[in-house]
Amino acid sequence: MKNGKLRIRPLTFPFTLSLNQVFPPKDDSISLSSALQHYIASDSPSQGQKIHTHLLKIGFIPNTNISIKLIILHIKSGCLSFARQVFDQMSKPTVSAYNYMITGYLKQGHIEESLNLIHKLVFSNEKPDGFTFSMILKLSTTSSNRIPSDIGKQVHTQILKSNVEPDDVLFTALVDSYAKNGKVGYARTVFDMMLEKNVVCSTAMISGYMKQGCVRNAEDIFEKTFDKDTVVFNAMIEGYSKLLETAKRSFEFYIDMQRLNFHPTISTFVSVIGACSVLSAFELGQQVQTQIMKTMFFTDVKLGSALIDMYSKCGRIEDARGIFNHMPEKNVFSWTSMIDGYGKNGNPHKALELFNKMQRELRIKPNYVTFLSALSACGHAGLVAKGWEIFESMERNYSLKPRMEHYACMVDLLGRAGSLHQALEFILGMTEKPGSDVWGALLGACRLHGDVQMAGVAANEIFKLSSDGRPGAYVALSNTFAAAGKWEGVSEVRELMKERGVSKDTGRSWVGTNSGLCGFHVGQKM
DNA sequence: GACGCTCTAA
């Protein structure tokens, strides 16, 4: 029977399908289609995979419709490679076939494969549709160096050129992509173009603003959001939790949302715990932990890692370890939090011990951040040789190309140990152009060892890199002069800062009192 | 015609 000429045979589901029932005439596509549909909609799609096995056995060539259903079936069963086989055998995969495959890869975290398919689609005769565009935009929000950061703009242009009429979802994806790539202005333009703004796009806009520190704008959008839900509250709480100045507001929102009958979720708790670490408010953190224990979230690995981090940032490393030990599931995040905690709490040897343990015994792959924590631990312990060994193992054993932060960490390590010239040599030998963090690490080491001359070199490089008047390097240079007792140097730098219009914000601290947290700055009287 | 959007740890 040819495709399209089908004999209709109604089937009633559910019933137990025997393969012979499905294919009495060899390729009755309607019954085949319904059978596949049945399994796709069922809770056990993998049962339907037998149909594919049977089709292969009898040498059946599926048409487009059947192929797509097979792809959906395999993806739902978690077998991407089978889905891909079907896809590859399609003579002319349709855009929806591409879309299903791309989503499948995306959901399982196979970023590379989804990018490859998008590439393939672009060079095929098929036109990407709204689904494709939204997936590309979604991809632009995951970090991958294969995705250019202006991809949002490119997709935006393509949408305008194509016949795709953007709907709410596509608009939101566009807003989110711009917002996450630091283009809040563009995000806002698209946001304002939407006639009816729902809570989802408001949330995307809010977290974009929060990420840029535009708290007022985020609050403005929040106020105007009428269909508020848990997620938008969480976005506000998360945004507030990042900054010392606003972290207190996280708690207000946390209370507010509950008063309005929105139940806190894992994300809520993670952010609130984050606010506690920013505020070093460990007692508050303990109270939140008690709250968490009352929910079913206490075994969550993200929450566990957040708690480890909170306790170690509050200097309660043993409490952090307690959480770590009791976590039923640990991943690279939890291990890294613990390693980092030991490193920052004056126990670098314990940090390195855990770093070894996770690799040797548990075969957990360290990632960029883990290496950062391990390198920084070496720095604190003054273990230069160990630091080199770890730095080199990144690429050799794990194919992780050191990033700017790792270089900065190595410079810090060498510098702290007093090998300033070796540190400079290391910087000059870098394949990439050293960033201001790298020079900043050298500058810090110069201050430590009173090398005014090299401090000048480092500071100069930082001035060249940051034309935005960032005060850090000036202050560090001035402190270097001060530490070396060269007061004329100090005033020179101060003059230079005035001349270039650089100002340093007044430092502030927080202290817990009976009436809550209280902020104060240098020189302030109670 | 089942595919696409917002908040979550180091």
XYZ file of C-alpha atoms (C1' of nucleotides) in Angstrom:
536
model
C 0.000 0.000 0.000
C 1.231 3.433 -0.905
C 1.548 6.252 1.600
C -1.582 8.264 1.825
C -3.952 5.576 0.547
C -5.047 4.152 3.815
C -7.688 1.788 4.898
C -9.318 3.088 8.023
C -9.589 0.586 10.775
C -10.762 1.992 14.062
C -9.077 0.659 17.120
C -10.182 1.143 20.651
C -7.571 1.637 23.318
C -6.482 0.607 25.733
C -6.243 -3.029 24.913
C -3.355 -5.356 24.643
C -1.860 -5.045 21.241
C -0.298 -8.013 19.654
C 1.913 -7.192 16.765
C -0.230 -9.294 14.495
C -3.217 -7.236 15.360
C -1.377 -4.093 14.477
C -0.155 -5.322 11.148
C -2.494 -7.851 9.631
C -2.033 -6.213 6.283
C 1.646 -5.508 6.324
C 1.539 -1.743 6.533
C -1.815 -0.470 7.489
C -0.574 2.991 8.392
C -3.647 4.187 10.176
C -3.680 1.392 12.686
C 0.060 1.640 12.974
C -0.250 5.329 13.557
C -2.945 4.863 16.189
C -0.933 2.196 17.905
C 2.076 4.481 18.124
C -0.162 7.279 19.286
C -1.484 5.062 22.023
C 1.979 4.347 23.374
C 3.085 7.965 23.031
C 0.185 9.044 25.192
C 0.655 6.183 27.642
C 2.805 6.033 30.753
C 4.962 3.301 29.295
C 6.071 4.508 25.878
C 8.937 2.050 25.873
C 6.366 -0.737 25.391
C 5.692 0.777 21.978
C 9.302 0.478 20.959
C 8.597 -3.162 20.154
C 6.602 -1.910 17.214
C 9.692 -0.318 15.789
C 11.638 -3.526 16.265
C 8.939 -5.323 14.363
C 8.944 -2.738 11.573
C 12.671 -3.147 11.179
C 12.260 -6.910 11.033
C 9.754 -6.758 8.211
C 11.680 -4.067 6.357
C 8.916 -1.500 6.566
C 9.849 1.977 5.358
C 7.940 4.467 7.492
C 6.484 7.595 5.933
C 7.014 11.037 7.450
C 4.072 10.797 9.796
C 5.097 7.415 11.166
C 8.736 8.437 11.405
C 7.852 11.435 13.531
C 5.725 9.287 15.814
C 8.580 6.830 16.172
C 10.920 9.690 17.014
C 8.530 10.970 19.685
C 8.125 7.475 21.058
C 11.860 6.892 21.383
C 12.474 10.308 22.889
C 9.723 9.735 25.426
C 11.368 6.406 26.238
C 14.680 8.155 26.726
C 16.379 6.454 23.768
C 17.779 9.326 21.800
C 19.971 7.145 19.631
C 16.971 5.167 18.328
C 15.164 8.412 17.657
C 18.204 9.625 15.779
C 18.288 6.453 13.682
C 14.727 7.063 12.576
C 15.512 10.692 11.913
C 18.573 9.836 9.843
C 16.549 7.436 7.740
C 14.001 10.068 6.804
C 14.578 11.127 3.225
C 13.368 14.654 3.923
C 13.094 15.344 7.635
C 10.447 17.992 8.288
C 11.023 20.940 10.536
C 9.003 19.290 13.282
C 11.173 16.179 13.035
C 14.154 18.456 13.564
C 12.372 20.198 16.418
C 11.596 16.964 18.241
C 15.179 15.797 17.923
C 16.587 19.145 19.014
C 14.321 19.243 22.086
C 15.235 15.673 22.896
C 18.940 16.493 22.881
C 18.381 19.723 24.749
C 16.399 18.105 27.548
C 19.099 15.516 28.082
C 21.804 18.144 28.109
C 23.393 17.198 24.776
C 24.009 20.796 23.784
C 26.510 19.957 21.066
C 24.162 17.586 19.296
C 21.283 20.030 19.335
C 23.541 22.710 17.916
C 24.665 20.343 15.174
C 21.076 19.638 14.226
C 20.174 23.309 14.159
C 23.106 23.813 11.851
C 21.906 20.977 9.669
C 18.385 22.392 9.590
C 19.622 25.821 8.539
C 21.405 24.258 5.569
C 18.465 22.054 4.592
C 15.457 23.122 2.578
C 13.296 23.262 5.665
C 12.532 26.611 7.272
C 12.929 26.964 11.016
C 9.614 27.765 12.700
C 8.630 29.395 15.967
C 9.505 26.265 17.929
C 12.965 26.155 16.414
C 13.566 29.799 17.165
C 12.497 29.444 20.764
C 14.847 26.509 21.184
C 17.769 28.429 19.722
C 16.974 31.260 22.113
C 16.857 28.812 24.969
C 20.260 27.522 23.901
C 21.597 31.050 23.986
C 20.846 31.125 27.699
C 23.016 28.091 28.444
C 26.705 28.739 28.553
C 28.478 27.194 25.644
C 31.313 28.773 23.801
C 29.867 27.553 20.530
C 27.001 30.008 20.864
C 27.816 33.605 20.037
C 26.487 36.025 22.634
C 24.645 38.122 20.045
C 22.602 35.109 18.969
C 19.470 36.706 20.397
C 19.788 39.575 17.968
C 20.470 37.178 15.078
C 17.399 35.112 15.866
C 15.374 38.274 16.285
C 16.398 39.359 12.789
C 15.599 35.924 11.378
C 12.152 35.982 12.966
C 11.452 39.371 11.427
C 12.667 38.135 8.027
C 10.694 34.915 8.185
C 6.949 34.499 8.044
C 6.846 33.409 11.644
C 4.340 35.418 13.625
C 5.822 35.485 17.119
C 3.481 34.403 19.898
C 3.794 34.965 23.649
C 6.148 32.091 24.153
C 8.523 33.203 21.428
C 8.450 36.779 22.662
C 9.251 35.598 26.151
C 12.118 33.467 24.901
C 13.450 36.534 23.136
C 13.126 38.696 26.243
C 14.857 36.029 28.301
C 17.665 35.576 25.820
C 18.420 39.282 25.700
C 18.105 39.603 29.455
C 20.394 36.674 30.200
C 23.008 37.925 27.774
C 23.229 41.273 29.488
C 21.096 43.189 26.997
C 18.319 44.334 29.323
C 17.633 47.352 27.146
C 16.750 45.195 24.147
C 14.878 42.824 26.421
C 12.786 45.718 27.647
C 12.068 46.873 24.087
C 10.714 43.455 23.168
C 8.885 43.253 26.497
C 7.173 46.569 25.808
C 6.127 45.355 22.366
C 4.018 42.637 23.931
C 0.453 43.770 24.280
C -0.503 41.313 26.968
C 2.295 40.588 29.354
C 1.935 37.421 31.340
C 3.759 36.468 34.477
C 6.280 34.354 32.584
C 7.713 37.185 30.526
C 7.557 39.507 33.525
C 9.644 36.997 35.442
C 12.183 36.835 32.634
C 12.374 40.620 32.610
C 12.655 40.810 36.388
C 15.530 38.365 36.635
C 17.266 40.178 33.794
C 17.046 43.439 35.703
C 18.082 41.823 38.957
C 21.113 40.274 37.305
C 22.211 43.720 36.165
C 21.562 45.139 39.610
C 18.649 47.255 38.362
C 16.589 46.520 41.443
C 14.242 49.490 40.989
C 13.274 48.394 37.484
C 12.707 44.839 38.661
C 10.466 46.090 41.461
C 8.574 48.218 38.972
C 7.812 45.232 36.749
C 6.898 43.162 39.788
C 4.394 45.763 40.944
C 2.754 45.788 37.542
C 2.488 42.002 37.361
C -1.089 41.136 38.201
C -0.980 37.385 37.806
C 1.800 36.865 40.337
C 2.831 33.306 41.077
C 5.440 31.437 43.100
C 8.034 31.700 40.360
C 7.932 35.474 40.131
C 8.259 35.707 43.902
C 11.211 33.373 43.703
C 12.815 35.547 41.047
C 12.525 38.588 43.296
C 13.853 36.701 46.302
C 16.732 35.354 44.244
C 17.559 38.819 42.916
C 17.516 40.419 46.342
C 19.578 37.643 47.878
C 22.654 38.458 45.837
C 23.445 41.874 47.252
C 24.312 42.853 50.772
C 22.147 45.940 50.493
C 19.017 44.066 49.455
C 19.440 40.619 50.991
C 17.147 41.574 53.866
C 14.319 42.137 51.411
C 14.513 38.439 50.456
C 13.021 37.636 53.830
C 10.265 40.177 53.467
C 9.244 38.594 50.190
C 9.594 35.151 51.657
C 7.094 36.157 54.361
C 4.876 38.014 51.888
C 4.497 35.123 49.515
C 3.425 32.828 52.315
C 0.924 35.365 53.549
C -0.533 35.309 50.053
C -0.690 31.516 50.178
C 2.150 30.777 47.793
C 4.159 27.925 49.193
C 7.936 28.227 49.204
C 9.659 25.857 46.795
C 13.191 24.527 46.630
C 14.165 27.584 44.654
C 12.743 29.873 47.353
C 14.772 28.168 50.039
C 17.931 28.110 47.966
C 17.689 31.876 47.510
C 16.807 32.597 51.117
C 19.740 30.479 52.252
C 21.864 32.442 49.784
C 20.697 35.657 51.441
C 21.809 34.243 54.791
C 25.301 33.598 53.481
C 25.534 37.065 51.977
C 24.538 38.480 55.363
C 26.642 35.943 57.297
C 23.462 35.411 59.285
C 23.917 31.896 60.425
C 21.226 31.879 63.089
C 18.695 32.988 60.532
C 20.045 30.257 58.268
C 19.463 27.722 61.000
C 15.867 28.866 61.320
C 15.368 28.498 57.596
C 16.936 25.062 57.774
C 14.334 24.121 60.385
C 11.651 25.336 57.977
C 13.194 23.217 55.239
C 13.185 20.156 57.462
C 9.423 20.528 57.771
C 9.074 20.239 54.006
C 10.099 17.350 51.835
C 12.965 19.312 50.326
C 15.656 18.592 52.871
C 17.226 15.880 50.762
C 17.513 18.083 47.703
C 21.058 18.269 46.411
C 20.844 21.947 45.411
C 19.496 22.910 48.774
C 22.170 20.831 50.467
C 24.906 22.592 48.511
C 23.384 25.973 49.325
C 23.377 25.058 53.037
C 26.978 23.879 52.912
C 27.945 27.148 51.324
C 25.931 29.192 53.798
C 27.432 27.506 56.833
C 30.970 27.740 55.541
C 30.542 31.396 54.572
C 29.383 31.963 58.146
C 32.520 30.236 59.391
C 30.604 27.189 60.641
C 32.608 24.615 58.745
C 31.621 21.745 61.021
C 27.929 22.491 60.465
C 28.657 22.551 56.752
C 30.346 19.182 57.026
C 27.350 17.861 58.941
C 25.071 18.747 56.049
C 27.531 17.275 53.570
C 27.753 13.992 55.463
C 24.007 13.659 55.690
C 23.254 14.366 52.064
C 21.782 11.227 50.483
C 22.930 12.361 47.076
C 26.053 14.352 46.384
C 27.203 15.800 43.114
C 30.029 17.957 41.873
C 28.313 21.038 43.326
C 28.145 19.629 46.837
C 31.738 18.428 46.677
C 32.924 21.757 45.360
C 31.043 23.675 48.051
C 32.674 21.540 50.704
C 36.158 21.845 49.172
C 35.723 25.563 48.839
C 34.465 25.792 52.402
C 37.516 24.083 53.831
C 39.797 26.214 51.681
C 38.194 29.442 52.837
C 38.016 28.389 56.474
C 41.712 27.897 56.945
C 41.848 24.195 56.261
C 43.354 23.913 52.785
C 44.812 20.474 53.431
C 41.375 19.089 54.203
C 40.147 20.771 51.033
C 42.798 19.056 48.936
C 42.131 15.758 50.657
C 38.474 15.975 49.591
C 39.513 17.077 46.117
C 41.558 13.884 45.787
C 38.871 11.732 47.315
C 36.157 12.865 44.943
C 38.314 12.028 41.951
C 39.993 8.826 43.091
C 37.312 7.076 45.085
C 34.117 8.416 43.662
C 35.148 9.164 40.107
C 33.300 12.458 40.188
C 34.689 14.769 37.553
C 35.807 18.108 38.917
C 34.760 21.095 36.829
C 35.998 24.654 36.370
C 34.788 25.810 39.760
C 36.179 22.768 41.564
C 39.589 23.539 40.118
C 39.243 27.133 41.212
C 38.586 26.033 44.781
C 41.414 23.502 44.723
C 43.883 26.039 43.318
C 42.833 28.618 45.819
C 43.346 26.058 48.608
C 46.893 25.507 47.333
C 47.363 29.240 47.472
C 46.275 29.409 51.097
C 48.494 26.483 52.013
C 51.447 27.824 50.037
C 51.640 24.596 48.048
C 53.178 25.874 44.851
C 54.198 22.526 43.359
C 50.807 21.004 44.135
C 49.166 24.020 42.521
C 51.133 23.525 39.311
C 50.239 19.857 39.290
C 46.532 20.606 39.654
C 46.635 23.410 37.099
C 48.245 21.123 34.562
C 45.880 18.246 35.287
C 42.905 20.364 34.271
C 43.554 20.094 30.596
C 45.536 16.859 30.637
C 43.080 14.743 32.625
C 39.774 16.502 32.144
C 40.107 18.467 28.902
C 39.220 21.623 30.763
C 40.950 24.611 29.247
C 41.990 26.937 32.067
C 39.938 30.126 32.119
C 40.989 33.601 33.133
C 40.051 32.917 36.771
C 42.370 29.918 36.874
C 45.227 31.988 35.545
C 44.455 34.622 38.153
C 44.461 31.915 40.800
C 47.871 30.672 39.694
C 49.267 34.197 39.712
C 47.883 34.617 43.202
C 49.454 31.318 44.238
C 52.879 32.210 42.847
C 52.624 35.769 44.100
C 51.664 34.873 47.648
C 54.605 32.493 47.780
C 56.808 35.440 46.902
C 57.698 34.368 43.354
C 56.653 37.686 41.836
C 58.921 37.379 38.834
C 57.779 33.858 38.129
C 54.201 35.138 38.342
C 54.948 37.897 35.837
C 56.631 35.380 33.547
C 53.561 33.166 33.813
C 51.331 36.082 32.811
C 53.512 37.016 29.876
C 53.476 33.396 28.718
C 49.687 33.186 28.608
C 48.159 32.310 25.261
C 45.213 34.582 25.921
C 45.361 38.279 26.673
C 45.543 38.536 30.452
C 42.469 40.171 31.995
C 42.326 42.646 34.837
C 41.754 39.857 37.381
C 45.107 38.341 36.444
C 46.935 41.642 36.818
C 44.915 42.303 39.945
C 46.255 39.095 41.496
C 49.785 40.232 40.721
C 49.039 43.639 42.168
C 47.761 42.050 45.362
C 50.924 39.986 45.667
C 53.050 43.085 45.072
C 51.288 44.773 47.950
C 51.890 41.770 50.152
C 55.606 41.769 49.382
C 56.025 45.518 49.088
C 57.198 45.497 45.480
C 56.196 49.016 44.528
C 57.799 48.907 41.099
C 56.012 45.810 39.873
C 52.808 47.057 41.480
C 53.042 50.044 39.166
C 53.392 47.744 36.144
C 50.387 45.671 37.193
C 48.241 48.694 38.047
C 49.048 50.288 34.733
C 47.847 47.203 32.876
C 44.623 47.305 34.836
C 44.114 51.003 34.075
C 44.560 50.193 30.383
C 41.981 47.402 30.567
C 39.322 49.183 32.563
C 38.422 52.583 31.223
C 35.218 52.576 33.231
C 36.859 54.092 36.255
C 36.839 51.004 38.448
C 38.431 51.993 41.706
C 39.881 48.609 42.721
C 43.273 48.933 41.080
C 43.784 52.502 42.290
C 43.035 51.554 45.841
C 45.264 48.485 45.653
C 48.117 50.519 44.188
C 47.677 53.170 46.830
C 47.667 50.492 49.532
C 50.868 49.059 48.098
C 52.549 52.415 48.441
C 51.149 52.756 51.938
C 52.344 49.302 52.972
C 55.828 50.179 51.726
C 55.669 53.487 53.581
C 55.835 55.504 50.333
C 53.323 58.170 51.273
C 54.081 60.428 48.336
C 52.998 57.521 46.116
C 49.747 57.257 48.037
C 48.820 60.884 47.482
C 49.861 60.625 43.828
C 47.367 57.822 43.318
C 44.669 59.740 45.196
C 45.312 62.717 42.910
C 45.130 60.467 39.862
C 41.782 59.110 41.069
C 40.409 62.614 41.484
C 41.758 63.608 38.087
C 40.127 60.644 36.381
C 36.901 60.918 38.318
C 37.243 57.578 40.087
C 35.557 57.235 43.431
C 35.348 54.397 45.839
C 32.100 53.520 47.538
C 32.141 53.635 51.305
C 32.565 50.181 52.755
C 29.682 48.858 54.761
C 29.183 46.068 57.255
C 26.213 44.354 58.780
C 25.621 43.258 62.289
C 22.824 41.215 63.818
C 20.962 42.956 66.656
C 17.869 42.111 68.678
C 15.792 44.266 66.384
C 17.157 42.589 63.245
C 20.073 43.300 60.963
C 21.696 46.663 61.022
C 24.022 48.127 58.412
C 26.775 50.629 59.219
C 29.682 52.209 57.412
C 33.102 53.478 58.351
C 33.010 56.355 60.822
C 29.314 56.020 61.545
C 28.217 56.642 65.147
C 25.503 54.529 66.683
C -0.640 16.966 15.591
C 2.131 15.357 20.892
C 7.831 19.984 19.964
C 9.125 26.055 22.323
C 9.126 30.639 27.505
C 10.126 32.563 33.630
C 12.796 31.195 39.458
C 17.137 26.857 41.955
C 23.505 25.267 44.616
C 29.931 25.673 44.103
